[in-house]
Tab-separated table of N, CA and C in Angstrom:
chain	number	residue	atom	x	y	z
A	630	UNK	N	113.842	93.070	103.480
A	630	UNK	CA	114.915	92.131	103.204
A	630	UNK	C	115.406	92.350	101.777
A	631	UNK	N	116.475	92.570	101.264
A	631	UNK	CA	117.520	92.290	100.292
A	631	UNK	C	117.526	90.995	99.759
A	632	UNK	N	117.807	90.580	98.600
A	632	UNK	CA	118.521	89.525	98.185
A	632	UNK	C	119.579	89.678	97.497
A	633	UNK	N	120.069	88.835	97.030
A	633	UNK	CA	121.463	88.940	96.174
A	633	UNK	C	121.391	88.076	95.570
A	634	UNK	N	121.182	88.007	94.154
A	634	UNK	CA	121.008	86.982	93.282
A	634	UNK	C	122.403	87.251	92.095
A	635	UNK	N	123.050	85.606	91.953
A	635	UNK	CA	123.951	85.821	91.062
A	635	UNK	C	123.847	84.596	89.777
A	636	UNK	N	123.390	85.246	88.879
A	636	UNK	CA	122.792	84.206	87.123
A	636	UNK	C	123.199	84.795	86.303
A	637	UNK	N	122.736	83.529	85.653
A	637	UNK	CA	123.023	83.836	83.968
A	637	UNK	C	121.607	84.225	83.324
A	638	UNK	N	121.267	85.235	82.955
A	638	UNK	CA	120.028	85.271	82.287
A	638	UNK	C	119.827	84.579	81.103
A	639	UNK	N	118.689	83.170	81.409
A	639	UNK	CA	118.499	82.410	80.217
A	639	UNK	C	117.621	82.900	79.507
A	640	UNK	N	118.064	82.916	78.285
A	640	UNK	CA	117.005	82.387	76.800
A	640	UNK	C	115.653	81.966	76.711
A	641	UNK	N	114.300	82.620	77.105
A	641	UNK	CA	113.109	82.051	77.189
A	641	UNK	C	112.188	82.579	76.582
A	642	UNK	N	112.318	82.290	75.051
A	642	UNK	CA	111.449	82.831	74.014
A	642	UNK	C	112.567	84.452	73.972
A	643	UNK	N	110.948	85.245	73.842
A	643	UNK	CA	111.981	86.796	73.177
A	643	UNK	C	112.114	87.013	74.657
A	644	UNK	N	112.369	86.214	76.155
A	644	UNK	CA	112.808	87.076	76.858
A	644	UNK	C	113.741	86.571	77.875
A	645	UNK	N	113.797	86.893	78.870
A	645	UNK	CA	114.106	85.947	80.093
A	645	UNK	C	114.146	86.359	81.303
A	646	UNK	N	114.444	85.430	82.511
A	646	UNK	CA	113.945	86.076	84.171
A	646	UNK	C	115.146	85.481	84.824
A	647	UNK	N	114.981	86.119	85.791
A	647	UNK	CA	115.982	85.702	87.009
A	647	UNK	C	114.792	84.783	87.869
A	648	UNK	N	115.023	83.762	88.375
A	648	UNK	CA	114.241	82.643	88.827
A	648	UNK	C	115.106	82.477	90.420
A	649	UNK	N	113.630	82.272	91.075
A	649	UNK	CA	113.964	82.965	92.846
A	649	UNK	C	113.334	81.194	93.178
A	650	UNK	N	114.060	80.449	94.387
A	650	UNK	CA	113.959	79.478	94.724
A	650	UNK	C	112.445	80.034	96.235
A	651	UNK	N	111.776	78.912	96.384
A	651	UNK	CA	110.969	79.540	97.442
A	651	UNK	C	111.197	80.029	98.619
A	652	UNK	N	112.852	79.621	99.092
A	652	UNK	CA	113.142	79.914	100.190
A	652	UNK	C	113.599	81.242	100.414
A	653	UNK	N	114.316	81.907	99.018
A	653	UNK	CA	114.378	83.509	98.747
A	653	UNK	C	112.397	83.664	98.733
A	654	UNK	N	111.858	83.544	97.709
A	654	UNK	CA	110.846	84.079	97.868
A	654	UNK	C	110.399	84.463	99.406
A	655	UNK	N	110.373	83.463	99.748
A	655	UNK	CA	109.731	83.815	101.694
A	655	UNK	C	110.326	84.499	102.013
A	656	UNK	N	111.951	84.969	102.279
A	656	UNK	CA	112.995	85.295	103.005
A	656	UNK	C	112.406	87.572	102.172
A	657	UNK	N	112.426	86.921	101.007
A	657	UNK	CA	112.016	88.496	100.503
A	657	UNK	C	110.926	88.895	100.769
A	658	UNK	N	109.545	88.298	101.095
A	658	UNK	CA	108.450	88.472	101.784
A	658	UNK	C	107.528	89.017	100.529
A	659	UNK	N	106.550	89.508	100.991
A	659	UNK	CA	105.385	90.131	99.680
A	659	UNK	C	104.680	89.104	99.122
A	660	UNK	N	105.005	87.737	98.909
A	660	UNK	CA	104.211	86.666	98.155
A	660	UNK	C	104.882	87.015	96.898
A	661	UNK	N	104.528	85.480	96.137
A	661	UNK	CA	105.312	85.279	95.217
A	661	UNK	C	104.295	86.140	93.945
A	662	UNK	N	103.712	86.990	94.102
A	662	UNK	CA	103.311	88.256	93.142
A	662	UNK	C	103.595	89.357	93.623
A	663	UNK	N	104.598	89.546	94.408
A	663	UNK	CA	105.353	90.837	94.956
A	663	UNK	C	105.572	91.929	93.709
A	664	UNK	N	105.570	93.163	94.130
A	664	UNK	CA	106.062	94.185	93.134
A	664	UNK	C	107.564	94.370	93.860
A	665	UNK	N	108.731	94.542	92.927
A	665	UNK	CA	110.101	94.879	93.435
A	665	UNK	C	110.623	95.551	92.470
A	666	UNK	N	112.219	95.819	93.443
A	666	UNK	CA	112.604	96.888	92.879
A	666	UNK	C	114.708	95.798	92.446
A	667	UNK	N	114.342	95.953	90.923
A	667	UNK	CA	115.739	95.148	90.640
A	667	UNK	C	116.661	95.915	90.566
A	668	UNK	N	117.855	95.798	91.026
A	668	UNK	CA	118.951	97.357	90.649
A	668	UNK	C	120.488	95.733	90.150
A	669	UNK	N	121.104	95.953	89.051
A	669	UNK	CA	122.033	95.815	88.769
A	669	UNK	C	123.041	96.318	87.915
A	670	UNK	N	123.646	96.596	88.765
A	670	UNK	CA	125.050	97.187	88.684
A	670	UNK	C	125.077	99.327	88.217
A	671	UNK	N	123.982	99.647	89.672
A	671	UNK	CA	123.771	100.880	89.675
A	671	UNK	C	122.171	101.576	88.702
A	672	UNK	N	121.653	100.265	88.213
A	672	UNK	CA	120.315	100.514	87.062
A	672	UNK	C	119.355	99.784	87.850
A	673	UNK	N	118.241	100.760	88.559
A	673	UNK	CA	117.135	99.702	88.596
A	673	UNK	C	115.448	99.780	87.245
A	674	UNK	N	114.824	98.751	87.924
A	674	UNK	CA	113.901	98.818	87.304
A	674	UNK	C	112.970	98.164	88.470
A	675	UNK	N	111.290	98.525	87.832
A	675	UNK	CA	110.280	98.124	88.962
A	675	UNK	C	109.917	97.224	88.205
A	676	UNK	N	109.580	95.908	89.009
A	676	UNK	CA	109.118	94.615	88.388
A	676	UNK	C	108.590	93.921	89.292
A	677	UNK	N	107.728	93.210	88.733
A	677	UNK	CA	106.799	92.187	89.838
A	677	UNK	C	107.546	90.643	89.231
A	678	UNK	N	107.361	89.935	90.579
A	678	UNK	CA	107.465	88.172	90.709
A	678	UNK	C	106.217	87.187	89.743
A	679	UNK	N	106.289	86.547	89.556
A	679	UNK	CA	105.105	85.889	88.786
A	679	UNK	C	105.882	84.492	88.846
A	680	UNK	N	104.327	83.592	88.830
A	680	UNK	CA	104.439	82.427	88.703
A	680	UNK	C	104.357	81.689	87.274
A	681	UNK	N	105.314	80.314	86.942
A	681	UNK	CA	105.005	80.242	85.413
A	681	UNK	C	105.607	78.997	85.666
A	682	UNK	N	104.813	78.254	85.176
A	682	UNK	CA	105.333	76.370	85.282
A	682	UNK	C	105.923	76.019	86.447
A	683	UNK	N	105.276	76.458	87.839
A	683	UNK	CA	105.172	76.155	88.975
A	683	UNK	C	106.556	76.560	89.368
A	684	UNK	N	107.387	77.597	88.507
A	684	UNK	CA	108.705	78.789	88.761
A	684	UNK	C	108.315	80.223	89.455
A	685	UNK	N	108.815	80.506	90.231
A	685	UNK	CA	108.813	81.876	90.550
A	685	UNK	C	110.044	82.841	89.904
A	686	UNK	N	109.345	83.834	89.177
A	686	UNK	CA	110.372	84.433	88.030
A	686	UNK	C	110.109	85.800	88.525
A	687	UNK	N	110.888	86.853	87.474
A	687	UNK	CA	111.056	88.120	88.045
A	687	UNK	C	110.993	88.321	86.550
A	688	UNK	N	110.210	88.313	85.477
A	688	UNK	CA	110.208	87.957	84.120
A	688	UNK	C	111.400	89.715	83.372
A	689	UNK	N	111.930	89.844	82.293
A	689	UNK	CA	113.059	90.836	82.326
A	689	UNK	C	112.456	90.680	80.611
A	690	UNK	N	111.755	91.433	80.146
A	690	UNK	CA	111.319	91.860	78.727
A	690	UNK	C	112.324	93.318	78.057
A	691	UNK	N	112.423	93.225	77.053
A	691	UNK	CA	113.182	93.755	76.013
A	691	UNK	C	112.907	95.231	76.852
A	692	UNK	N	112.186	96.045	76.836
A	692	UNK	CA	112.168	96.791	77.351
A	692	UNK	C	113.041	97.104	79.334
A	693	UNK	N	112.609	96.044	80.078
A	693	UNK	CA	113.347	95.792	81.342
A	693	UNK	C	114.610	95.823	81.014
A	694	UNK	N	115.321	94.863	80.395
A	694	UNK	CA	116.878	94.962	80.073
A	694	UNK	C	117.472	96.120	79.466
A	695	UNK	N	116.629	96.281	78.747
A	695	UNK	CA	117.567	97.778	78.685
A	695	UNK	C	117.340	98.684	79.355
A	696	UNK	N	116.547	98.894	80.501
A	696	UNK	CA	116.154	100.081	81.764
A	696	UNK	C	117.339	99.613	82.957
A	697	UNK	N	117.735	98.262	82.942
A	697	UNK	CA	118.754	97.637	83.232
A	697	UNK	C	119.992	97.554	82.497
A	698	UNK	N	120.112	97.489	81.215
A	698	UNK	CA	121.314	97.745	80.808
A	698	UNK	C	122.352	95.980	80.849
A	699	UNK	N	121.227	95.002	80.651
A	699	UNK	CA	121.846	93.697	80.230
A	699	UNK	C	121.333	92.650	79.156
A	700	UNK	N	121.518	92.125	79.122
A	700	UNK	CA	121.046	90.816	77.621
A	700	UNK	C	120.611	89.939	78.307
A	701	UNK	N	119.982	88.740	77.535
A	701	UNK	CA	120.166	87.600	77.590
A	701	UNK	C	121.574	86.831	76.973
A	702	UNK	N	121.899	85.853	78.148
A	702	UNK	CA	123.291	85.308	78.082
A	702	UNK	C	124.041	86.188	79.014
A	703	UNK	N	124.048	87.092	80.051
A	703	UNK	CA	124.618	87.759	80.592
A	703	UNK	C	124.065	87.038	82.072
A	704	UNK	N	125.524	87.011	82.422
A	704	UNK	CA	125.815	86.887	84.082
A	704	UNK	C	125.694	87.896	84.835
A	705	UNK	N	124.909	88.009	85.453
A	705	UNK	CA	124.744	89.135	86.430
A	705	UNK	C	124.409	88.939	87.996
A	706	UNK	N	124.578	90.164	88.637
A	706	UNK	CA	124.780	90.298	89.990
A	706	UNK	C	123.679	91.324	90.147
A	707	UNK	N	122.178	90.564	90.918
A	707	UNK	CA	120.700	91.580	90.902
A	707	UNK	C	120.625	91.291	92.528
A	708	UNK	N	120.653	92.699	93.121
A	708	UNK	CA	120.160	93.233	94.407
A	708	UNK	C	118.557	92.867	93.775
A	709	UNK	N	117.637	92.353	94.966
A	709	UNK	CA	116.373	92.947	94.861
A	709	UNK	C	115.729	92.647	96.216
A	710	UNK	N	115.023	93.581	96.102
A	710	UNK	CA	114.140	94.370	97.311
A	710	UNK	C	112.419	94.584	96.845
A	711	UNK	N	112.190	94.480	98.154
A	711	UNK	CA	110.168	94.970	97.606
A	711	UNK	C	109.863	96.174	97.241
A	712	UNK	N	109.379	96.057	96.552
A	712	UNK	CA	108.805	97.729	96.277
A	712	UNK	C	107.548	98.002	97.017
A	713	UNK	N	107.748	99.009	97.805
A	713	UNK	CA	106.733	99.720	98.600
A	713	UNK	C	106.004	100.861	98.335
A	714	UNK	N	106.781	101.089	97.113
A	714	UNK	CA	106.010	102.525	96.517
A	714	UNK	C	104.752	102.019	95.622
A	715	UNK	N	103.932	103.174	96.162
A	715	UNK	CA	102.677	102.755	95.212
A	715	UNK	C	102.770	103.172	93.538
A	716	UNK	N	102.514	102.407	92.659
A	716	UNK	CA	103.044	102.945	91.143
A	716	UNK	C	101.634	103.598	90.615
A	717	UNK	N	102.099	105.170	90.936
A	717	UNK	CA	101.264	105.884	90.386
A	717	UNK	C	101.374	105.765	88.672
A	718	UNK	N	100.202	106.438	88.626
A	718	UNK	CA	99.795	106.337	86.824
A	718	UNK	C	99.782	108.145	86.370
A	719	UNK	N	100.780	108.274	85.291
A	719	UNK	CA	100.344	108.983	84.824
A	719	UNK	C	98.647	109.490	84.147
A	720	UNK	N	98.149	110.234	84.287
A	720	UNK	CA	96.284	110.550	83.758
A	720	UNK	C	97.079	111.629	82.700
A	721	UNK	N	96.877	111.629	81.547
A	721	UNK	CA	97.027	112.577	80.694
A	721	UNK	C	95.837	113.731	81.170
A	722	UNK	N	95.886	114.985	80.361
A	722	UNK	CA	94.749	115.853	80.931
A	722	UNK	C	93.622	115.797	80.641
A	723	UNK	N	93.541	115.207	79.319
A	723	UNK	CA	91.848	115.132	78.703
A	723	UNK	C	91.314	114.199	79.307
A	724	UNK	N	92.398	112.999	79.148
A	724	UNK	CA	91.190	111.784	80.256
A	724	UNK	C	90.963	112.311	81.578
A	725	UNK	N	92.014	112.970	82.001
A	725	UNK	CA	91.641	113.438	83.643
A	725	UNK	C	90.602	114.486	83.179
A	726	UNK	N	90.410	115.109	82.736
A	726	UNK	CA	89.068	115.929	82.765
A	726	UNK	C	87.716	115.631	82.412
A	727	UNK	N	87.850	114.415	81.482
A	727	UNK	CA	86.529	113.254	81.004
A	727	UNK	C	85.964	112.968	82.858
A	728	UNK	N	87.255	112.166	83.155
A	728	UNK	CA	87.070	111.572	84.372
A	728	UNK	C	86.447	112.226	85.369
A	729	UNK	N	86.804	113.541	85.530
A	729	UNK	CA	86.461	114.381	86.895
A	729	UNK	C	85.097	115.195	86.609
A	730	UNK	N	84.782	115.005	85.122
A	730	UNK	CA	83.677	115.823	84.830
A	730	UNK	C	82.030	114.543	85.078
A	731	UNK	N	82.205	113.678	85.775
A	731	UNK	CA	81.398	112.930	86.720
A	731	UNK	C	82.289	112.331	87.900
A	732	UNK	N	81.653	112.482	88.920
A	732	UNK	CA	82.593	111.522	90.029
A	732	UNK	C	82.343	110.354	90.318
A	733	UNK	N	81.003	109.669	90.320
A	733	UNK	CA	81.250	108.250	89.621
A	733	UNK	C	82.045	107.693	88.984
A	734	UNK	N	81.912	108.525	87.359
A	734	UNK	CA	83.270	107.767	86.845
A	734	UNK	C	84.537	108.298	86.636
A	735	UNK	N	85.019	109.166	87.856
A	735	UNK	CA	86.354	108.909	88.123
A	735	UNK	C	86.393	108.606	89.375
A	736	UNK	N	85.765	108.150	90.222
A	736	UNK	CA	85.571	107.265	91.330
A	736	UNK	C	85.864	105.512	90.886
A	737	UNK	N	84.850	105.367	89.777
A	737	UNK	CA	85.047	103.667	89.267
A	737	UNK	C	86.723	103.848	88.868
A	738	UNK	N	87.084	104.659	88.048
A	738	UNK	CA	88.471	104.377	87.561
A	738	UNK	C	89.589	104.215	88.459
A	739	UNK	N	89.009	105.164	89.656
A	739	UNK	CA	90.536	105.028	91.135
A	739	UNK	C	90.061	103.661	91.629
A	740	UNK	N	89.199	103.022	91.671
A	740	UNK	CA	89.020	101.739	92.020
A	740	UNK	C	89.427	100.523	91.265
A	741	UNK	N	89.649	100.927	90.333
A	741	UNK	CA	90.205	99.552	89.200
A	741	UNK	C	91.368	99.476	89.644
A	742	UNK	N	92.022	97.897	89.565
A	742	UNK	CA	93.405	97.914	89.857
A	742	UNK	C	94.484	98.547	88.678
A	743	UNK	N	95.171	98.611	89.250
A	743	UNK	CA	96.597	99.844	88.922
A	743	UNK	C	96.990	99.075	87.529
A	744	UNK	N	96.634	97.855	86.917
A	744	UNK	CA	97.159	97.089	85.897
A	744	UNK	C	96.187	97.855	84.868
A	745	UNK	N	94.723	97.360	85.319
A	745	UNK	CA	93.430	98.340	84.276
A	745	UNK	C	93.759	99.546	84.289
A	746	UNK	N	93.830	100.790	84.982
A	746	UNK	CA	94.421	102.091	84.853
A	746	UNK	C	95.035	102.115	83.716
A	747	UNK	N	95.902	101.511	83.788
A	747	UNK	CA	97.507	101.968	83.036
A	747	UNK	C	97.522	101.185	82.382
A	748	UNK	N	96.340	100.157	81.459
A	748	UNK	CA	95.872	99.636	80.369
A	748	UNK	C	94.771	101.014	79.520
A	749	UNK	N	93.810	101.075	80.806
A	749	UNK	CA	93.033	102.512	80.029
A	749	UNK	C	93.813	103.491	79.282
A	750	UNK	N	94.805	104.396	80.172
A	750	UNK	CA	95.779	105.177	80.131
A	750	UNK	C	96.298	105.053	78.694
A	751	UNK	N	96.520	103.497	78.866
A	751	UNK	CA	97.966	103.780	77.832
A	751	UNK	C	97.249	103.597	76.297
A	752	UNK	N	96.109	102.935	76.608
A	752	UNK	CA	95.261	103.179	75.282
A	752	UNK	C	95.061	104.662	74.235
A	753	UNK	N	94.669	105.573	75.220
A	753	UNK	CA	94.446	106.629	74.951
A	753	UNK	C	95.584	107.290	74.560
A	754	UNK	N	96.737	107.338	75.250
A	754	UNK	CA	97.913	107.751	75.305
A	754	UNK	C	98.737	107.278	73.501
A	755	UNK	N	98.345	106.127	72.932
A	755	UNK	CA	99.016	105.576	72.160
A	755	UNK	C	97.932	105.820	70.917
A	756	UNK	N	97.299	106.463	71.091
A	756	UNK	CA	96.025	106.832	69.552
A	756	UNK	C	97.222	107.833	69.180
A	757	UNK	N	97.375	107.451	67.333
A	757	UNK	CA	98.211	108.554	66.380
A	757	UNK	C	97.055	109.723	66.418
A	758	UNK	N	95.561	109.609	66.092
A	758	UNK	CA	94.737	110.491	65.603
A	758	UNK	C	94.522	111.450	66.585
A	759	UNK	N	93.894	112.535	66.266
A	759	UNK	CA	93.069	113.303	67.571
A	759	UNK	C	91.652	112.375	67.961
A	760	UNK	N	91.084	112.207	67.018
A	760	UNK	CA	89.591	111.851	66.680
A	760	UNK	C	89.645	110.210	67.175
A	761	UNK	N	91.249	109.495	67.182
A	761	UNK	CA	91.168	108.130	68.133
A	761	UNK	C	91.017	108.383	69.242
A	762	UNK	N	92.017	109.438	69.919
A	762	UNK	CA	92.216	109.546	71.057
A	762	UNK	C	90.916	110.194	71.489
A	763	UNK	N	89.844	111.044	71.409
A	763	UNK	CA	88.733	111.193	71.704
A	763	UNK	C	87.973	109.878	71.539
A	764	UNK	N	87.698	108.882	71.293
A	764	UNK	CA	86.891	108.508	70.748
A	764	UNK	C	87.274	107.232	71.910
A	765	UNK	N	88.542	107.094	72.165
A	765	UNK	CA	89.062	106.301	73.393
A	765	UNK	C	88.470	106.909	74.763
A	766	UNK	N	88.651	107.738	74.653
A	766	UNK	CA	88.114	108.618	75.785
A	766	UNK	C	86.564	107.926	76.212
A	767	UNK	N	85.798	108.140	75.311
A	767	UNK	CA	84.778	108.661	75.143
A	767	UNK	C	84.495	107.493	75.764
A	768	UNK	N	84.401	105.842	75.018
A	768	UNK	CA	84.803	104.604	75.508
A	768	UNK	C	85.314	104.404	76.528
A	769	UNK	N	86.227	104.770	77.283
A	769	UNK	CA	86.850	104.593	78.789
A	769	UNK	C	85.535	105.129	79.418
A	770	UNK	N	85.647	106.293	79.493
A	770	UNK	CA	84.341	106.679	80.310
A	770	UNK	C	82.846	106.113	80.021
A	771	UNK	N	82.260	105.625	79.302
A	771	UNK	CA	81.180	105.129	78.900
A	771	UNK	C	81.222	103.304	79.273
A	772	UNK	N	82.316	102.789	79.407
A	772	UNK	CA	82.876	101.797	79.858
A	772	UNK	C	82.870	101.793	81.864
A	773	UNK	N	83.221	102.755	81.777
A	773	UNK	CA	83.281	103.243	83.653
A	773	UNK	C	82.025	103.561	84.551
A	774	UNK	N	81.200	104.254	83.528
A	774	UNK	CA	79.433	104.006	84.002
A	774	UNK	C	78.750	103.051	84.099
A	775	UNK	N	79.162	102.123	83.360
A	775	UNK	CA	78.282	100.879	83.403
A	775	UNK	C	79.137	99.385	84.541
A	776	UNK	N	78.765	99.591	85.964
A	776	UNK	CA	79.381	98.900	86.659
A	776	UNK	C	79.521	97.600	85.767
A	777	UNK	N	80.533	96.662	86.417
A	777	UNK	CA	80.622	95.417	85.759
A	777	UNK	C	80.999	95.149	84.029
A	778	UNK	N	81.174	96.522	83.600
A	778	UNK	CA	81.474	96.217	82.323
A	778	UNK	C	83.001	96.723	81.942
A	779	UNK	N	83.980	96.963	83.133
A	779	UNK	CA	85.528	97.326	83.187
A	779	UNK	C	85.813	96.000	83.340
């Protein structure tokens, strides 16, 4: 199912959402923590639903709007649809080779949800040093052996 949503994107702190009444929510299906896919006016972006002061939002952060290409204070016209694609994670190569050099722990890591991944990931990914980014490593994986401690 499609929707067609037509707002004003409000002002809510540094950000703001397009806000889905429950009867869209149902009608779009997935539950109101759906992952979707927003496209307006030829720009999409992948975004999940979330709940927030008993609102169902589609939350649109500084980064989202401009993958979209709108503001806050802007009227807009948002197609949205579920996203069915699974959101793969980039593995840089060193962590993928930490990882694969036990299969335990790159077994624990394909089991973490896709949010932890691409929290691990982006840790490593965002060290300025060489000697951080090893040392992240080193930590992810030493973190991944010890069940219960991801």
């Amino acid at each position: 199912m499609t929707l067609h949503v037509r707002t004003v994107l409000p002002k809510n702190g540094p950000a703001t959402a397009i806000e889905l009444t429950d009867e869209q929510v149902e009608d779009l299906g997935g539950g109101k923590r759906a992952a979707v896919v927003v496209t307006i006016d030829g720009r999409t972006a992948r975004l999940r639903l979330g709940v927030m002061g008993g609102r169902t939002l589609i939350g649109l952060s500084k980064a989202a709007r401009a993958e979209l290409g709108v503001e806050i204070g802007d009227e807009v016209d948002a197609q949205i649809d579920l996203d069915g694609e699974e959101r793969a994670i980039e593995v840089p190569e060193d962590l993928g080779r930490a990882l694969d050099a036990e299969p335990q722990v790159r077994a624990a890591f394909d089991a973490l949800a896709p949010s932890r991944r691409k929290e691990m990931v982006r840790s490593v990914v965002e060290a300025k040093k060489a000697e951080t980014r090893e040392k992240r490593i080193a930590s992810a994986v030493d973190s991944l052996r010890s069940p219960g401690s991801v």
